[in-house]
Coordinates of C-alpha atoms in Angstrom, one line a residue:
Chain V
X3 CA 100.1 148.5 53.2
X4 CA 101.8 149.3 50.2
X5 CA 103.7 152.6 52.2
X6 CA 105.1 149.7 54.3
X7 CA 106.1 146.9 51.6
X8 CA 107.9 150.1 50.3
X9 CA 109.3 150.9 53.2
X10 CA 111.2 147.3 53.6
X11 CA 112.2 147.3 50.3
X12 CA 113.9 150.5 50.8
X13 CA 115.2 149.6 53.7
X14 CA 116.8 146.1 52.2
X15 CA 118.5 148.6 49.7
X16 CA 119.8 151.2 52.1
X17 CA 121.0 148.2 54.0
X18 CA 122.8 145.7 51.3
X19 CA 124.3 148.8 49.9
X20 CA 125.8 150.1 53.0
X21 CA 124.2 153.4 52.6
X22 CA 126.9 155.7 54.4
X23 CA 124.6 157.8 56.4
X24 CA 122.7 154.7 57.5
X25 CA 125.7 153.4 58.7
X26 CA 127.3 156.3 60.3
X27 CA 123.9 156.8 62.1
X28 CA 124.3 152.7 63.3
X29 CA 127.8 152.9 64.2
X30 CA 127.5 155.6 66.6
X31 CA 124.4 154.4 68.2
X32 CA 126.8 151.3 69.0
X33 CA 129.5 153.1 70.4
X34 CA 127.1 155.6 72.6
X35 CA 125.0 152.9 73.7
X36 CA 128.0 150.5 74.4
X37 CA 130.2 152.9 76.2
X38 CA 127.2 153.9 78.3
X39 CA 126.1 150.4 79.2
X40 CA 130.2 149.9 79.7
X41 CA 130.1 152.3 82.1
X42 CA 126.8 151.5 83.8
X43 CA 128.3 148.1 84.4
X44 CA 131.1 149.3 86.4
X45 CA 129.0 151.6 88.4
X46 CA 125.9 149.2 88.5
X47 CA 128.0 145.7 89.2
X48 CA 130.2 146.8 92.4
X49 CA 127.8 149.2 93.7
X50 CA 124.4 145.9 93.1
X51 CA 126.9 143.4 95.0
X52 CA 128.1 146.4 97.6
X53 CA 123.9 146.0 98.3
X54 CA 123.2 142.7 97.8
X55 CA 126.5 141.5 100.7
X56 CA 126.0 144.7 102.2
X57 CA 124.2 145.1 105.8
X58 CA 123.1 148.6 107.0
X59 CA 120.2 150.5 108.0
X60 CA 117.5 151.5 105.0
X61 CA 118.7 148.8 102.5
X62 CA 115.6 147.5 101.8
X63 CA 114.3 151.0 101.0
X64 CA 117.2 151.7 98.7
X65 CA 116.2 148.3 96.7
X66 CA 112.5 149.6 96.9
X67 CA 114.1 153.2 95.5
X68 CA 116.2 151.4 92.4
X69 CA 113.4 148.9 91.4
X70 CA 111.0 152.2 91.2
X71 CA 113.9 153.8 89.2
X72 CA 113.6 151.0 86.5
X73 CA 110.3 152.9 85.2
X74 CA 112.5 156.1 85.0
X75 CA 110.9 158.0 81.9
X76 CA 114.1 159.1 79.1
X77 CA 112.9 162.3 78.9
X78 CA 113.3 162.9 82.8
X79 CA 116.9 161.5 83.1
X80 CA 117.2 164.0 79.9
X81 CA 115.8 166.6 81.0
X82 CA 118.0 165.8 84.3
X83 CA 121.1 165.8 82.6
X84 CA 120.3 168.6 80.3
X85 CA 119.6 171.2 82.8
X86 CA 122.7 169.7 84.8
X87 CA 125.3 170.3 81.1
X88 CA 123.3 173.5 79.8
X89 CA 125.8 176.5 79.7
X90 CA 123.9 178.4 82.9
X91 CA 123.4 174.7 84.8
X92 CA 126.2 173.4 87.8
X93 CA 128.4 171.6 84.6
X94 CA 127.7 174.5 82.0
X95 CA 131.4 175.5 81.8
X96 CA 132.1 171.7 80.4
X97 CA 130.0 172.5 77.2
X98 CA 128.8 169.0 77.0
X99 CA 125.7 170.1 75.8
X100 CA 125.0 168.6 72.4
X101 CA 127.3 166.3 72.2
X102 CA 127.8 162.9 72.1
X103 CA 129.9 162.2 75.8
X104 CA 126.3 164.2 76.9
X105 CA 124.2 161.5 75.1
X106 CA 126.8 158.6 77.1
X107 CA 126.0 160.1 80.4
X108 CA 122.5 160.6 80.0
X109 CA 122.0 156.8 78.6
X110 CA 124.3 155.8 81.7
X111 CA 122.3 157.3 84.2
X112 CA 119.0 156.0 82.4
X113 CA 120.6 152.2 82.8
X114 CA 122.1 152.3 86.2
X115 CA 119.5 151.4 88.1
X116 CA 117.7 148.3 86.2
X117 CA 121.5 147.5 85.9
X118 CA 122.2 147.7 89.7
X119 CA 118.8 146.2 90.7
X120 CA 119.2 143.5 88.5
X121 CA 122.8 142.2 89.7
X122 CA 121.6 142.2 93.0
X123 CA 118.8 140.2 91.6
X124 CA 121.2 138.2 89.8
X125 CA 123.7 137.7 92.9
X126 CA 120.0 136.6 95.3
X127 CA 119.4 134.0 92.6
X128 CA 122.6 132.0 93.5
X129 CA 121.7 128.5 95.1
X130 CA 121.7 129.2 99.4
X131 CA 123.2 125.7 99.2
X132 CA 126.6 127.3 97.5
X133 CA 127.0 130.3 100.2
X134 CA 126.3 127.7 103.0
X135 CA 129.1 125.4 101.3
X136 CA 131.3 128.3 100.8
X137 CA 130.8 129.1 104.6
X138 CA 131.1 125.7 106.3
X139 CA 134.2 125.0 103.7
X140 CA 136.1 127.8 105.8
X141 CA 136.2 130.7 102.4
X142 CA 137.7 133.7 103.1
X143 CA 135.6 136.8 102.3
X144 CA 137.0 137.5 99.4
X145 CA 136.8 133.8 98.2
X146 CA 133.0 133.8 98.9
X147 CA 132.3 136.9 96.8
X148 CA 134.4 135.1 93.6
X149 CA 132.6 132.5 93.8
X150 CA 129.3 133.9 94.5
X151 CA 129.9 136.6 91.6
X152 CA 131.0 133.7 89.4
X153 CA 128.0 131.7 89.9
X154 CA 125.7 135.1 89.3
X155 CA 127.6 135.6 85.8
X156 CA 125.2 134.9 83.4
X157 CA 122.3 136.5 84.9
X158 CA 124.9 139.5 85.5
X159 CA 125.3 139.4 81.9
X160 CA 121.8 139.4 80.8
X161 CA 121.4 142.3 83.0
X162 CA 124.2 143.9 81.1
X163 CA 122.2 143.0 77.9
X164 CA 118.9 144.7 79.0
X165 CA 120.9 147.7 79.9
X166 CA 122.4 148.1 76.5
X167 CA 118.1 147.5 75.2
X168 CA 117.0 150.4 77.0
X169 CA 120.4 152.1 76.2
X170 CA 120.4 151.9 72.2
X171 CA 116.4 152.0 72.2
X172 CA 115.6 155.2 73.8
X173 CA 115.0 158.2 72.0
X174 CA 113.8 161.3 74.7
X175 CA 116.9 161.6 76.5
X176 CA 119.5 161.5 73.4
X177 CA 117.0 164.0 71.9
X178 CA 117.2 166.8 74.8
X179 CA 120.8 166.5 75.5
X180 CA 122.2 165.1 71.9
X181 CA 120.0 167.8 69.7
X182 CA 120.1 165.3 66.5
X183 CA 122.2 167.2 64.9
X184 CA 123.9 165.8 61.8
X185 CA 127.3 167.6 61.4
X186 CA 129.9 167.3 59.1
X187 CA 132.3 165.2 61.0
X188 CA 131.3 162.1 63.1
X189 CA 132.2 162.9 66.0
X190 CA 130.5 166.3 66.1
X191 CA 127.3 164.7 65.4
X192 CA 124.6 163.4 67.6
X193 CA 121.7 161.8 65.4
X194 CA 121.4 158.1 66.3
X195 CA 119.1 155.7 65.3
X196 CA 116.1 156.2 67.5
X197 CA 116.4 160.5 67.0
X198 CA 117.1 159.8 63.3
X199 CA 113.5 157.6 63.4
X200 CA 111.8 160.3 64.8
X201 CA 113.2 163.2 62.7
X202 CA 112.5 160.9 59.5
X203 CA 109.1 160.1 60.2
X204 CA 108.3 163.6 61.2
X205 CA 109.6 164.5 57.5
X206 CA 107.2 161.6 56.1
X207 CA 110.7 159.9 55.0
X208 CA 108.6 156.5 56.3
X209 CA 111.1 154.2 54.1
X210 CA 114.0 155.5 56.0
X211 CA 113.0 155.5 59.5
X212 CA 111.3 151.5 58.7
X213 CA 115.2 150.7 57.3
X214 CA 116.4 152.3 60.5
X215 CA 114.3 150.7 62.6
X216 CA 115.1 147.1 60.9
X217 CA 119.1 147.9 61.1
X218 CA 118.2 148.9 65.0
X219 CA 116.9 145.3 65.3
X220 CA 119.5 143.6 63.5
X221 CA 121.7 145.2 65.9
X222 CA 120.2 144.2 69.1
X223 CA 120.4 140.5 67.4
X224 CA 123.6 140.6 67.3
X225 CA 124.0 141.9 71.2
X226 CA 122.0 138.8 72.1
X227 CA 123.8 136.4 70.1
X228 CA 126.8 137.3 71.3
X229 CA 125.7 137.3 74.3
X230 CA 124.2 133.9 74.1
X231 CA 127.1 132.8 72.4
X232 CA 129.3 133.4 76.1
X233 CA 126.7 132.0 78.3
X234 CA 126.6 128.8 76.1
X235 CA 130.5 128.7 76.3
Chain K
X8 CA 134.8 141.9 107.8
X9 CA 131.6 143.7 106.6
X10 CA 133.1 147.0 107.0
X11 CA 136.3 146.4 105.1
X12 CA 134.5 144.9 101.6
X13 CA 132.1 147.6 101.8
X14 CA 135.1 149.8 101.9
X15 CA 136.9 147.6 98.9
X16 CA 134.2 147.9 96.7
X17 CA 133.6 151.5 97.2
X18 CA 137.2 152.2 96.8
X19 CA 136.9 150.1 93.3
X20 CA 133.8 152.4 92.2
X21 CA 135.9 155.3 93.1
X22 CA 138.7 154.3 91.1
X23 CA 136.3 153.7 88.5
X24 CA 134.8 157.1 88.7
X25 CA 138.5 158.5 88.1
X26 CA 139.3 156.2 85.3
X27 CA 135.6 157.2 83.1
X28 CA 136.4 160.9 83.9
X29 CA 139.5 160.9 82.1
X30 CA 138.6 158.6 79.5
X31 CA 135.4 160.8 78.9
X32 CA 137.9 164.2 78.5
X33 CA 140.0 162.4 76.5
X34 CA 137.4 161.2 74.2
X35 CA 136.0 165.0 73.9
X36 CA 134.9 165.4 70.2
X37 CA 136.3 168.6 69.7
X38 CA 138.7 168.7 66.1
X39 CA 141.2 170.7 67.0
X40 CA 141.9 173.6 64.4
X41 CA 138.1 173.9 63.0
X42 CA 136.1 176.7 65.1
X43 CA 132.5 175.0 66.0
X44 CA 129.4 177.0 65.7
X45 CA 126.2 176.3 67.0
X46 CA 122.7 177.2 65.9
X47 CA 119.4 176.8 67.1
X48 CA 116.9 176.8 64.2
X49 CA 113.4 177.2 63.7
X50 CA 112.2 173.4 62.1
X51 CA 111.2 175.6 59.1
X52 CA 114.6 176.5 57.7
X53 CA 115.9 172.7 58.7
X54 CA 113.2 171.0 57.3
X55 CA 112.8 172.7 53.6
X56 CA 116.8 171.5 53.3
X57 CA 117.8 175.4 53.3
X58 CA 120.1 175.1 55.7
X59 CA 121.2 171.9 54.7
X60 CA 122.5 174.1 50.9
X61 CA 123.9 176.9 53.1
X62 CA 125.9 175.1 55.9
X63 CA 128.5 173.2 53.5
X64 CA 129.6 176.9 51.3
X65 CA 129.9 178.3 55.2
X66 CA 131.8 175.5 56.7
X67 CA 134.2 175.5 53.5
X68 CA 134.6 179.3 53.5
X69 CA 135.4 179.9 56.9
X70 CA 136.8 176.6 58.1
X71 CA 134.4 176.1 60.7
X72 CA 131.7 172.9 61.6
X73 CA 128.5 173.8 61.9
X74 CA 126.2 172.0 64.4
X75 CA 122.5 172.5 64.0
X76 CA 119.7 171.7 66.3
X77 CA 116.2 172.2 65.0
X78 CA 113.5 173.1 67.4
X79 CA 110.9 175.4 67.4
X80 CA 111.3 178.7 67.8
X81 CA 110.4 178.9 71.3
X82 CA 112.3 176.2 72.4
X83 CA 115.3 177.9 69.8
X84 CA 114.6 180.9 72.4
X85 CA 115.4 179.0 75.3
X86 CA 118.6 177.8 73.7
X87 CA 119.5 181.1 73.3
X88 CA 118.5 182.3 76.7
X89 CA 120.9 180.0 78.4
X90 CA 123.5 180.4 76.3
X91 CA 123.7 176.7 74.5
X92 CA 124.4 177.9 71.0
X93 CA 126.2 180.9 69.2
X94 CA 123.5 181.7 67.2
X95 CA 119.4 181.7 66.9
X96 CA 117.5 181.5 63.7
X97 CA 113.9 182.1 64.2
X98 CA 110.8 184.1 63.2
X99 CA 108.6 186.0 66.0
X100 CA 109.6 189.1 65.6
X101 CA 107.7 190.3 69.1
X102 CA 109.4 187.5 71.0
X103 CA 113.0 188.3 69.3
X104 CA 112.4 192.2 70.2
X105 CA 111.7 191.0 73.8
X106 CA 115.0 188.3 73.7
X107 CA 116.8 191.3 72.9
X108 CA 115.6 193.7 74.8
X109 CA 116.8 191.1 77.6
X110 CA 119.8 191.7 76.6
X111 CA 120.2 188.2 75.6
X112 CA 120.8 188.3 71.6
X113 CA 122.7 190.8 69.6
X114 CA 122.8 192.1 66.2
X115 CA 119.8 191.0 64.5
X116 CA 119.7 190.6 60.9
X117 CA 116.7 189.7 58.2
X118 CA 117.8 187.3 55.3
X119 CA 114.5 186.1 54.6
X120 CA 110.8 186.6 54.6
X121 CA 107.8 184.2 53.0
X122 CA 103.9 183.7 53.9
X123 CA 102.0 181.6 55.8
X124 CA 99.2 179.7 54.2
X125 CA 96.5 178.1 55.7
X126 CA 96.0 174.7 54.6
X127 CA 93.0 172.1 54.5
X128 CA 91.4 169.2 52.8
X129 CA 90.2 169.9 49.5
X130 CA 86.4 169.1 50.2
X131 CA 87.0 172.6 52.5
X132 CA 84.1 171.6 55.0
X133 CA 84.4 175.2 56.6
X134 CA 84.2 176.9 53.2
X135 CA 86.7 179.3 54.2
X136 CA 88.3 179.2 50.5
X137 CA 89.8 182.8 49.4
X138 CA 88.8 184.6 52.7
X139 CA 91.2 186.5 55.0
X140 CA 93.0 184.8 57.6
X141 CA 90.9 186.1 60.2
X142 CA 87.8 185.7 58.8
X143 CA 88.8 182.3 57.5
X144 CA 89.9 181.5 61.2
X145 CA 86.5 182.7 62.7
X146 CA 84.5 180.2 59.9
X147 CA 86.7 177.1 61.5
X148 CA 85.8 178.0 64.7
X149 CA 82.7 179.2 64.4
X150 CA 81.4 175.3 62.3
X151 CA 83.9 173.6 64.7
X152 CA 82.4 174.7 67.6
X153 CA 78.6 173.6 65.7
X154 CA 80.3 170.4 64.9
X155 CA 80.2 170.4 61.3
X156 CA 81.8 166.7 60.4
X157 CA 85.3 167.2 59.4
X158 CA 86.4 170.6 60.5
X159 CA 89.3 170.3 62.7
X160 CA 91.9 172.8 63.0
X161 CA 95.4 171.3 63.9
X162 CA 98.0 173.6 65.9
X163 CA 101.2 173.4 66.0
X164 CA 100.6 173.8 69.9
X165 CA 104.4 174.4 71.3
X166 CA 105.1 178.1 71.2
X167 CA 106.7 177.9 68.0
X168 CA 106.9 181.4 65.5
X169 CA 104.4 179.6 63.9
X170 CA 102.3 179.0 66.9
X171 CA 103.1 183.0 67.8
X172 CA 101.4 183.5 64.9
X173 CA 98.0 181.5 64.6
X174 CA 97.9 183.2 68.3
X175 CA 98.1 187.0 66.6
X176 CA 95.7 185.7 63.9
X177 CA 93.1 184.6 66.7
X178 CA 93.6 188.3 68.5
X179 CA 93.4 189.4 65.1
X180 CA 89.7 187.7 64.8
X181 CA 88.7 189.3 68.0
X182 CA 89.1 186.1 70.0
X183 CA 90.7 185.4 73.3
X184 CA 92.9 182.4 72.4
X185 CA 92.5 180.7 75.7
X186 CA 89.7 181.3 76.8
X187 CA 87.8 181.5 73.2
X188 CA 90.0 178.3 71.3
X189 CA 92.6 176.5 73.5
X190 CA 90.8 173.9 74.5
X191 CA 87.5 175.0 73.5
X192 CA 86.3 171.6 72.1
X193 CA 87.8 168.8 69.7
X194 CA 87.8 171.0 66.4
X195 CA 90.7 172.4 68.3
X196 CA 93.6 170.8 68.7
X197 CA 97.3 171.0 69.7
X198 CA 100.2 169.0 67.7
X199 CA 103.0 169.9 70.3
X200 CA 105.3 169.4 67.7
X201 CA 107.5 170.7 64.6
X202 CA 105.8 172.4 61.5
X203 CA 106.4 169.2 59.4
X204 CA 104.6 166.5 61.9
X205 CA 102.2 168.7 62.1
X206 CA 101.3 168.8 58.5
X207 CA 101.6 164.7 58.3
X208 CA 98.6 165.0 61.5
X209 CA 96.5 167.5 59.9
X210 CA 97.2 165.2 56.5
X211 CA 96.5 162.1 58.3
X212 CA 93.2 164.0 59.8
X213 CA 92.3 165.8 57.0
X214 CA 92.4 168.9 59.3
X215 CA 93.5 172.8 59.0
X216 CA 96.6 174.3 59.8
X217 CA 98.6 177.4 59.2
X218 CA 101.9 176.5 57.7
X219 CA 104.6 178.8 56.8
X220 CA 104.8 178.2 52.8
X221 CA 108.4 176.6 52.4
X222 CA 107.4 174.0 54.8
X223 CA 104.1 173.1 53.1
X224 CA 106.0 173.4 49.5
X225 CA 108.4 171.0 50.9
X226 CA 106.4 168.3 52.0
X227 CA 103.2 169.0 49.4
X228 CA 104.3 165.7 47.6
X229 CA 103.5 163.7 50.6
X230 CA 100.0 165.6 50.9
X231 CA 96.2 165.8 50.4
X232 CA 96.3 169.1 51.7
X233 CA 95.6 172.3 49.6
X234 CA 96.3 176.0 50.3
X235 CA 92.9 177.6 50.8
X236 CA 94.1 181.0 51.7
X237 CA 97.0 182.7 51.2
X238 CA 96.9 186.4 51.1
X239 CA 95.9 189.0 54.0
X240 CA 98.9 190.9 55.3
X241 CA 99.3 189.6 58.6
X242 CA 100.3 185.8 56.9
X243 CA 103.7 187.7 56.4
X244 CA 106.8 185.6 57.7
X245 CA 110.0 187.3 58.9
X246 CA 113.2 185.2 59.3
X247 CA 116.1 186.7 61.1
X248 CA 119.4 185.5 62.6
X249 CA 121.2 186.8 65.9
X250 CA 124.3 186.0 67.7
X251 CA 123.4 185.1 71.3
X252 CA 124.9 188.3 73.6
X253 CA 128.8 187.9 74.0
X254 CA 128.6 190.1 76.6
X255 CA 126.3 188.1 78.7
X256 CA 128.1 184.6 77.9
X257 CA 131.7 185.4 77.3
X258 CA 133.5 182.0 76.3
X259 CA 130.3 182.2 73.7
X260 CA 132.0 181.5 69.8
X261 CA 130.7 185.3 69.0
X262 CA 133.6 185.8 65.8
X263 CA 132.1 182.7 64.1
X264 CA 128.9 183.9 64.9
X265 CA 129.3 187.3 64.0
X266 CA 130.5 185.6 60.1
X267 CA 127.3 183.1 59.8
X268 CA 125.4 186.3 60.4
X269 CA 126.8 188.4 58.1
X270 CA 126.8 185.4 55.5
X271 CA 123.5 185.1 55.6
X272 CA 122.7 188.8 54.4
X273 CA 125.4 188.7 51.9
X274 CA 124.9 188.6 48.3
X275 CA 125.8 185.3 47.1
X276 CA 123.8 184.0 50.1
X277 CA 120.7 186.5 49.2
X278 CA 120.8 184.8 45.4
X279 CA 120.8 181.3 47.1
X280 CA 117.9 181.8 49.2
X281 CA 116.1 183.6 46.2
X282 CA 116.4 180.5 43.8
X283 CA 116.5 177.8 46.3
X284 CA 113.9 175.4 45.8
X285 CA 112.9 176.8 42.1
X286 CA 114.2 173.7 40.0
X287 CA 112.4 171.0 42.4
X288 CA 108.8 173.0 43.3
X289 CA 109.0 175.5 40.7
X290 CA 108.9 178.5 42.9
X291 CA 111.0 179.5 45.5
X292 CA 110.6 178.8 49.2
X293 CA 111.8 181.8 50.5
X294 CA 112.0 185.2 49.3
X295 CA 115.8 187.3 49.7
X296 CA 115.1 189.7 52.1
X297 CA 117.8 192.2 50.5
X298 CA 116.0 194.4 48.8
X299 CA 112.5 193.9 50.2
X300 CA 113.3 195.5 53.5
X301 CA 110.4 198.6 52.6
X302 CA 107.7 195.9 51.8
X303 CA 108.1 193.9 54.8
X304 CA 108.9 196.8 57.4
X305 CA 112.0 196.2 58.9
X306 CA 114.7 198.4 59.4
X307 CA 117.0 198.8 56.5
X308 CA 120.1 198.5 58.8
X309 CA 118.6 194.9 59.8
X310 CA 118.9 193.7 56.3
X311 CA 121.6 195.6 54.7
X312 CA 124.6 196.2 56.8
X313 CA 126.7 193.4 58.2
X314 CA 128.2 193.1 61.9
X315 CA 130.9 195.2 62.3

């Protein structure tokens, strides 16, 4: 008990004082995790609407295949990605390996899916009552999907906000293809939050990784305020 | 009508595509004068903060970034093998004579050597106290396997140079490890992780383990763990660095290699590793491996002359 009263006092103090590492380990969680989900949403938006207006053969099954894809374990899509970037693998010549663009494309490719299956989700949540109005009021196709996609926004965006969750939270994926390595410049380095946690507690640093852990929270407030904030407006 | 937004959106996501693979070269963190070197460590020289002393002199002296991963050993290997880092730091000596037999590393050199110790609680429930390591090893077993309360024997369990080790101890006891101890009943069982998590399990188990010393030194504060046996030749602890085979991966960065390499074995380096740790644990972690080459039987060359 008295470890973890310890640990949150420590963690206050690494926090008020702006502890540079602490930060530098926070701000680039934020930026990988928010280019990835970025990214994701371009992919994930288009291709979720392509599937939701879309009719062709085997659709179902592809929405069956992405919902399964949700459960998609870190360490697989890492282990994906790493033996896809690693020097002998298809993209070795790249040398993406350890790096942070690595860590962005393994986090997209953990997101897409919930992304995409949720916007088409989002879009089969609009009100039939709209599309029929839409229809009967003579739309054009391009009209209809405006409107529909405007209607689907906020659900869009909380789908946009559970991508960057899983994004900024996992930890087996940035591990295999980011190394956690904390270099001398920050942009060579790849320790994040959740790898920094690990590595930490694995020392016995359990003050650290609880301050971590509290600054990792205090982020993802702040991505559902803001986020809030727009779907208030 | 179908067709043709089908066809816009996919057009849009292709557009896309082009747009995040530009952005994502154009954000490539590579600084553009300083030479990056990469090396994959054993957790023991990352975890005691050695490396963490060493990297800023090297980075200063020969303008280069150094980017470190810590894994295991094995894993370290595997690194190695597919030619993801310029340089390994590990300590199997079997496995490293095999990696370069492969033909896979190059120009192997010995900065360091220290001892394994086998830790436990201090109640010692197997009374192994002062034995040798094999003996010491067959008492754990031998009362785990009876299912004396509180002997459990915590491995690191993922092909580590430490792992290497506890396996040669085993052999060394005349047991098959496994058939005779993997898996052989719950006194037995396997961390899967680096040399320091393991300590905090066998801590948090009260349980044996075989650490390598600087490790164990390291994180002692944070431990009810004592050393119960620390001498018997085969505890001996070989650290090396290699450059990963230019030959086999050509774009490989083999001339900043070739320097950490030769900094490692060089004097001011040797004098480093000698006192490092002295002022905070009051002995040092690691022992030069300069002039010691005899006592631990390795090559002279191996510790003595740099790369060409």
């Amino acid at each position: 008990m008295y470890e973890i009263i310890e640990g949150f006092v420590e963690a206050i103090r690494l926090i008020v004082t702006l502890d540079p590492d602490v930060m530098a380990i926070a701000a680039r969680s934020v930026i990988i995790s928010l280019t990835a989900t970025v990214l994701a949403t371009l992919f994930a938006v288009p291709l979720g609407a392509a599937i939701y207006f879309g009719t062709f053969r085997g659709r179902k099954g592809l929405i069956n295949l992405i919902q399964t894809l949700y459960a998609l374990p870190t360490v697989v899509v890492g282990l994906l990605i790493f033996l896809l970037i690693s020097r002998v693998g298809p993209f070795g010549s790249l040398r993406l390996l350890f790096t942070p663009t690595a860590m962005v494309i393994a986090q997209t490719v953990l997101i897409l899916p919930i992304m995409t299956g949720l916007t088409i989700s989002a879009l089969s949540g609009v009100d039939p009552v709209l599309r029929d109005t839409l229809r009967s009021l003579g739309a054009t196709r391009l009209q209809f999907l405006v409107n529909i996609m405007k209607e689907a926004r906020f659900a869009i965006l909380a789908a946009v906000a559970i991508g960057f969750g899983r994004a900024i939270s996992e930890v087996g994926a940035a591990i295999l293809v980011g190394g956690n390595i904390m270099a001398s410049s920050f942009a060579s380095s790849t320790r994040v939050l959740t790898t920094a946690i690990s590595l930490e507690t694995s020392m016995g640093n359990i003050s650290e990784s609880i301050a971590l852990g509290i600054v990792l929270l205090i982020i993802a407030l702040g991505v559902n305020l803001a986020i809030t904030t727009v779907q208030h407006r | 009508m179908q067709r043709r937004t089908l066809f816009a959106v996919a057009a849009v996501m292709v557009a896309l595509l082009l747009i995040c693979g530009c952005t994502g070269t154009t954000s490539d963190p590579t600084p553009a004068e300083k030479q990056q070197l990469r090396i994959a460590t054993t957790t023991s020289l990352y975890d005691t903060k050695l490396l963490e002393r060493l990297t800023p002199i090297f980075e200063e002296e020969y303008n280069a970034e150094v980017l470190i991963v810590s894994a295991g050993t094995g894993k370290a290997i595997e690194y190695g093998q597919r030619g993801d880092v310029d340089v390994l730091m590990v300590h199997d000596r079997v496995r490293e004579d095999a990696f370069l037999a492969d033909g896979y590393g190059v120009n192997r050199r010995v900065f360091a050597y220290n001892y394994f110790v086998i830790v436990g609680p201090e109640s010692d429930p197997a009374g192994i106290k002062g034995m040798q390591p094999e003996a010491a090893f067959t008492a754990i077993r031998e009362k785990g396997m009876a299912g004396t309360p509180g002997v459990v024997f915590v491995s690191r369990g993922d092909n580590s140079g430490t792992h290497s080790k506890e396996k040669a101890i085993w052999k060394g006891a005349g047991f098959n490890y496994s058939a005779d101890v993997q898996g052989s009943g719950d006194w037995y069982q396997e961390a899967g992780t680096g040399m320091g998590a393991t300590l905090e399990m066998a801590n948090e188990k009260q349980a044996y383990t075989l650490s390598d010393i600087g490790t164990y030194l390291a994180y002692k504060g944070d431990l009810d763990l004592v050393t119960l046996v620390d001498e018997g030749d085969i505890l001996l602890n070989i650290y090396c660095a290699m450059q990963i085979n230019p030959a086999k991966y050509p774009d490989i960065n083999s001339t900043v290699a070739k320097d950490w390499v030769n900094f490692m074995i060089s004097d001011d380096v040797q004098k480093e590793i000698a006192s490092f740790g002295v002022d905070q644990y009051g002995r040092p972690l690691f022992y030069a491996a300069q002039d010691d080459w005899e006592k631990i039987g390795v090559p002279q060359a191996e510790v003595k002359d740099p790369i060409a």
